[in-house]
Amino acid sequence: MEQDISNWKNLWEEKKSSPLDVRTLINRLTSVEKKNKKERIFLGISFPITVLILLLFLPISQSYYYLTAIICIGLGMLLILWQLYKSKLKPNTHEGDLSNQNYIAATIKSLKKKKLITSKYMWMYTFLLLLGLNTGYIELLQQLTIPMRILIHVLLTLSILIFMYVGIKKRMLKNKKEIEPLIDELEELTL
């Protein structure tokens, strides 16, 4: 028994806590924010272009289905863009910022929101996209037989669901690899 206690004591003394590498942490946070900024810019540009193209090519004056489709797709894109802006990290991170508990708490909150975009809001976007596309296809496929229309709607829905499922799953794995360790490190600083 005394030998076991001695062994535990030696193991405890040998274990050294690794010092926080502030520069590496800042670089990782900066990298996450750069990716987030690229997403915001891309969506900020593609959102109005997509809506404009849909408005130009869909005869919204002929059918309310087209207008409903544009509104649903636009709302989905707006939802994601809004969430990306909400998850924005504080710019210009410096070493001195990491000693501020409020900054750390805000950064943790932003990183968790970024994860939530993937796990929750991307599914909401998928729903709105599918609703918009299927609503638009109601008018577009009006000349086809009912079984053919149903087949096209089902194939379109399944294709987009599979595509989005794979994309969201990849993004969640990437978040688990990149964002969760950052959150863990930052939460350790608050203890």
PDB file of N, CA and C in Angstrom, residues 103-140:
ATOM      1  N   TYR A 103     -13.829  39.068 -22.470  1.00  0.00           N
ATOM      2  CA  TYR A 103     -13.447  38.749 -23.847  1.00  0.00           C
ATOM      3  C   TYR A 103     -13.502  37.237 -24.067  1.00  0.00           C
ATOM      4  N   ILE A 104     -12.971  36.490 -23.121  1.00  0.00           N
ATOM      5  CA  ILE A 104     -12.951  35.031 -23.248  1.00  0.00           C
ATOM      6  C   ILE A 104     -14.383  34.496 -23.298  1.00  0.00           C
ATOM      7  N   ALA A 105     -15.244  34.998 -22.412  1.00  0.00           N
ATOM      8  CA  ALA A 105     -16.640  34.547 -22.390  1.00  0.00           C
ATOM      9  C   ALA A 105     -17.343  34.886 -23.705  1.00  0.00           C
ATOM     10  N   ALA A 106     -17.094  36.080 -24.235  1.00  0.00           N
ATOM     11  CA  ALA A 106     -17.711  36.484 -25.507  1.00  0.00           C
ATOM     12  C   ALA A 106     -17.196  35.621 -26.661  1.00  0.00           C
ATOM     13  N   THR A 107     -15.911  35.289 -26.632  1.00  0.00           N
ATOM     14  CA  THR A 107     -15.336  34.454 -27.686  1.00  0.00           C
ATOM     15  C   THR A 107     -15.916  33.044 -27.630  1.00  0.00           C
ATOM     16  N   ILE A 108     -16.044  32.508 -26.426  1.00  0.00           N
ATOM     17  CA  ILE A 108     -16.652  31.178 -26.270  1.00  0.00           C
ATOM     18  C   ILE A 108     -18.078  31.189 -26.812  1.00  0.00           C
ATOM     19  N   LYS A 109     -18.825  32.233 -26.468  1.00  0.00           N
ATOM     20  CA  LYS A 109     -20.210  32.352 -26.930  1.00  0.00           C
ATOM     21  C   LYS A 109     -20.270  32.421 -28.462  1.00  0.00           C
ATOM     22  N   SER A 110     -19.364  33.183 -29.071  1.00  0.00           N
ATOM     23  CA  SER A 110     -19.325  33.294 -30.528  1.00  0.00           C
ATOM     24  C   SER A 110     -18.984  31.963 -31.185  1.00  0.00           C
ATOM     25  N   LEU A 111     -18.033  31.252 -30.612  1.00  0.00           N
ATOM     26  CA  LEU A 111     -17.654  29.950 -31.173  1.00  0.00           C
ATOM     27  C   LEU A 111     -18.802  28.944 -31.052  1.00  0.00           C
ATOM     28  N   LYS A 112     -19.523  28.999 -29.954  1.00  0.00           N
ATOM     29  CA  LYS A 112     -20.676  28.104 -29.789  1.00  0.00           C
ATOM     30  C   LYS A 112     -21.781  28.460 -30.781  1.00  0.00           C
ATOM     31  N   LYS A 113     -21.955  29.752 -31.062  1.00  0.00           N
ATOM     32  CA  LYS A 113     -22.939  30.163 -32.068  1.00  0.00           C
ATOM     33  C   LYS A 113     -22.539  29.653 -33.444  1.00  0.00           C
ATOM     34  N   LYS A 114     -21.243  29.672 -33.714  1.00  0.00           N
ATOM     35  CA  LYS A 114     -20.754  29.166 -34.999  1.00  0.00           C
ATOM     36  C   LYS A 114     -21.088  27.685 -35.144  1.00  0.00           C
ATOM     37  N   LYS A 115     -20.927  26.930 -34.069  1.00  0.00           N
ATOM     38  CA  LYS A 115     -21.299  25.514 -34.107  1.00  0.00           C
ATOM     39  C   LYS A 115     -22.806  25.354 -34.304  1.00  0.00           C
ATOM     40  N   LEU A 116     -23.576  26.241 -33.692  1.00  0.00           N
ATOM     41  CA  LEU A 116     -25.027  26.169 -33.783  1.00  0.00           C
ATOM     42  C   LEU A 116     -25.510  26.443 -35.203  1.00  0.00           C
ATOM     43  N   ILE A 117     -24.783  27.268 -35.944  1.00  0.00           N
ATOM     44  CA  ILE A 117     -25.139  27.531 -37.341  1.00  0.00           C
ATOM     45  C   ILE A 117     -25.200  26.222 -38.098  1.00  0.00           C
ATOM     46  N   THR A 118     -24.186  25.380 -37.886  1.00  0.00           N
ATOM     47  CA  THR A 118     -24.121  24.111 -38.598  1.00  0.00           C
ATOM     48  C   THR A 118     -25.181  23.139 -38.103  1.00  0.00           C
ATOM     49  N   SER A 119     -25.301  23.006 -36.797  1.00  0.00           N
ATOM     50  CA  SER A 119     -26.182  21.980 -36.264  1.00  0.00           C
ATOM     51  C   SER A 119     -27.663  22.337 -36.323  1.00  0.00           C
ATOM     52  N   LYS A 120     -28.010  23.605 -36.329  1.00  0.00           N
ATOM     53  CA  LYS A 120     -29.418  23.995 -36.292  1.00  0.00           C
ATOM     54  C   LYS A 120     -29.836  24.819 -37.503  1.00  0.00           C
ATOM     55  N   TYR A 121     -29.147  25.915 -37.735  1.00  0.00           N
ATOM     56  CA  TYR A 121     -29.600  26.863 -38.739  1.00  0.00           C
ATOM     57  C   TYR A 121     -29.408  26.381 -40.177  1.00  0.00           C
ATOM     58  N   MET A 122     -28.427  25.528 -40.409  1.00  0.00           N
ATOM     59  CA  MET A 122     -28.278  24.972 -41.763  1.00  0.00           C
ATOM     60  C   MET A 122     -29.471  24.070 -42.099  1.00  0.00           C
ATOM     61  N   TRP A 123     -30.023  23.392 -41.101  1.00  0.00           N
ATOM     62  CA  TRP A 123     -31.219  22.569 -41.346  1.00  0.00           C
ATOM     63  C   TRP A 123     -32.428  23.460 -41.606  1.00  0.00           C
ATOM     64  N   MET A 124     -32.506  24.579 -40.917  1.00  0.00           N
ATOM     65  CA  MET A 124     -33.603  25.517 -41.168  1.00  0.00           C
ATOM     66  C   MET A 124     -33.483  26.090 -42.582  1.00  0.00           C
ATOM     67  N   TYR A 125     -32.247  26.404 -42.988  1.00  0.00           N
ATOM     68  CA  TYR A 125     -32.005  26.883 -44.351  1.00  0.00           C
ATOM     69  C   TYR A 125     -32.409  25.808 -45.362  1.00  0.00           C
ATOM     70  N   THR A 126     -32.045  24.559 -45.082  1.00  0.00           N
ATOM     71  CA  THR A 126     -32.391  23.461 -45.980  1.00  0.00           C
ATOM     72  C   THR A 126     -33.900  23.353 -46.137  1.00  0.00           C
ATOM     73  N   PHE A 127     -34.617  23.460 -45.024  1.00  0.00           N
ATOM     74  CA  PHE A 127     -36.079  23.403 -45.076  1.00  0.00           C
ATOM     75  C   PHE A 127     -36.637  24.537 -45.938  1.00  0.00           C
ATOM     76  N   LEU A 128     -36.156  25.768 -45.713  1.00  0.00           N
ATOM     77  CA  LEU A 128     -36.649  26.906 -46.491  1.00  0.00           C
ATOM     78  C   LEU A 128     -36.281  26.776 -47.971  1.00  0.00           C
ATOM     79  N   LEU A 129     -35.094  26.275 -48.250  1.00  0.00           N
ATOM     80  CA  LEU A 129     -34.673  26.063 -49.640  1.00  0.00           C
ATOM     81  C   LEU A 129     -35.581  25.040 -50.318  1.00  0.00           C
ATOM     82  N   LEU A 130     -35.823  23.930 -49.639  1.00  0.00           N
ATOM     83  CA  LEU A 130     -36.698  22.898 -50.211  1.00  0.00           C
ATOM     84  C   LEU A 130     -38.123  23.412 -50.395  1.00  0.00           C
ATOM     85  N   LEU A 131     -38.605  24.142 -49.409  1.00  0.00           N
ATOM     86  CA  LEU A 131     -39.946  24.716 -49.517  1.00  0.00           C
ATOM     87  C   LEU A 131     -40.025  25.657 -50.721  1.00  0.00           C
ATOM     88  N   GLY A 132     -39.008  26.509 -50.863  1.00  0.00           N
ATOM     89  CA  GLY A 132     -38.986  27.447 -51.986  1.00  0.00           C
ATOM     90  C   GLY A 132     -38.893  26.751 -53.330  1.00  0.00           C
ATOM     91  N   LEU A 133     -37.987  25.790 -53.447  1.00  0.00           N
ATOM     92  CA  LEU A 133     -37.828  25.091 -54.725  1.00  0.00           C
ATOM     93  C   LEU A 133     -39.066  24.281 -55.084  1.00  0.00           C
ATOM     94  N   ASN A 134     -39.597  23.555 -54.119  1.00  0.00           N
ATOM     95  CA  ASN A 134     -40.789  22.755 -54.414  1.00  0.00           C
ATOM     96  C   ASN A 134     -41.993  23.640 -54.733  1.00  0.00           C
ATOM     97  N   THR A 135     -42.104  24.788 -54.081  1.00  0.00           N
ATOM     98  CA  THR A 135     -43.193  25.719 -54.387  1.00  0.00           C
ATOM     99  C   THR A 135     -43.040  26.267 -55.805  1.00  0.00           C
ATOM    100  N   GLY A 136     -41.820  26.624 -56.171  1.00  0.00           N
ATOM    101  CA  GLY A 136     -41.567  27.117 -57.522  1.00  0.00           C
ATOM    102  C   GLY A 136     -41.822  26.054 -58.580  1.00  0.00           C
ATOM    103  N   TYR A 137     -41.506  24.811 -58.266  1.00  0.00           N
ATOM    104  CA  TYR A 137     -41.715  23.722 -59.216  1.00  0.00           C
ATOM    105  C   TYR A 137     -43.187  23.377 -59.397  1.00  0.00           C
ATOM    106  N   ILE A 138     -44.045  23.761 -58.464  1.00  0.00           N
ATOM    107  CA  ILE A 138     -45.484  23.505 -58.625  1.00  0.00           C
ATOM    108  C   ILE A 138     -45.966  24.155 -59.921  1.00  0.00           C
ATOM    109  N   GLU A 139     -45.585  25.404 -60.102  1.00  0.00           N
ATOM    110  CA  GLU A 139     -45.999  26.133 -61.308  1.00  0.00           C
ATOM    111  C   GLU A 139     -45.218  25.676 -62.533  1.00  0.00           C
ATOM    112  N   LEU A 140     -43.933  25.450 -62.352  1.00  0.00           N
ATOM    113  CA  LEU A 140     -43.070  25.100 -63.480  1.00  0.00           C
ATOM    114  C   LEU A 140     -43.446  23.757 -64.100  1.00  0.00           C
TER     115      LEU A 140
END
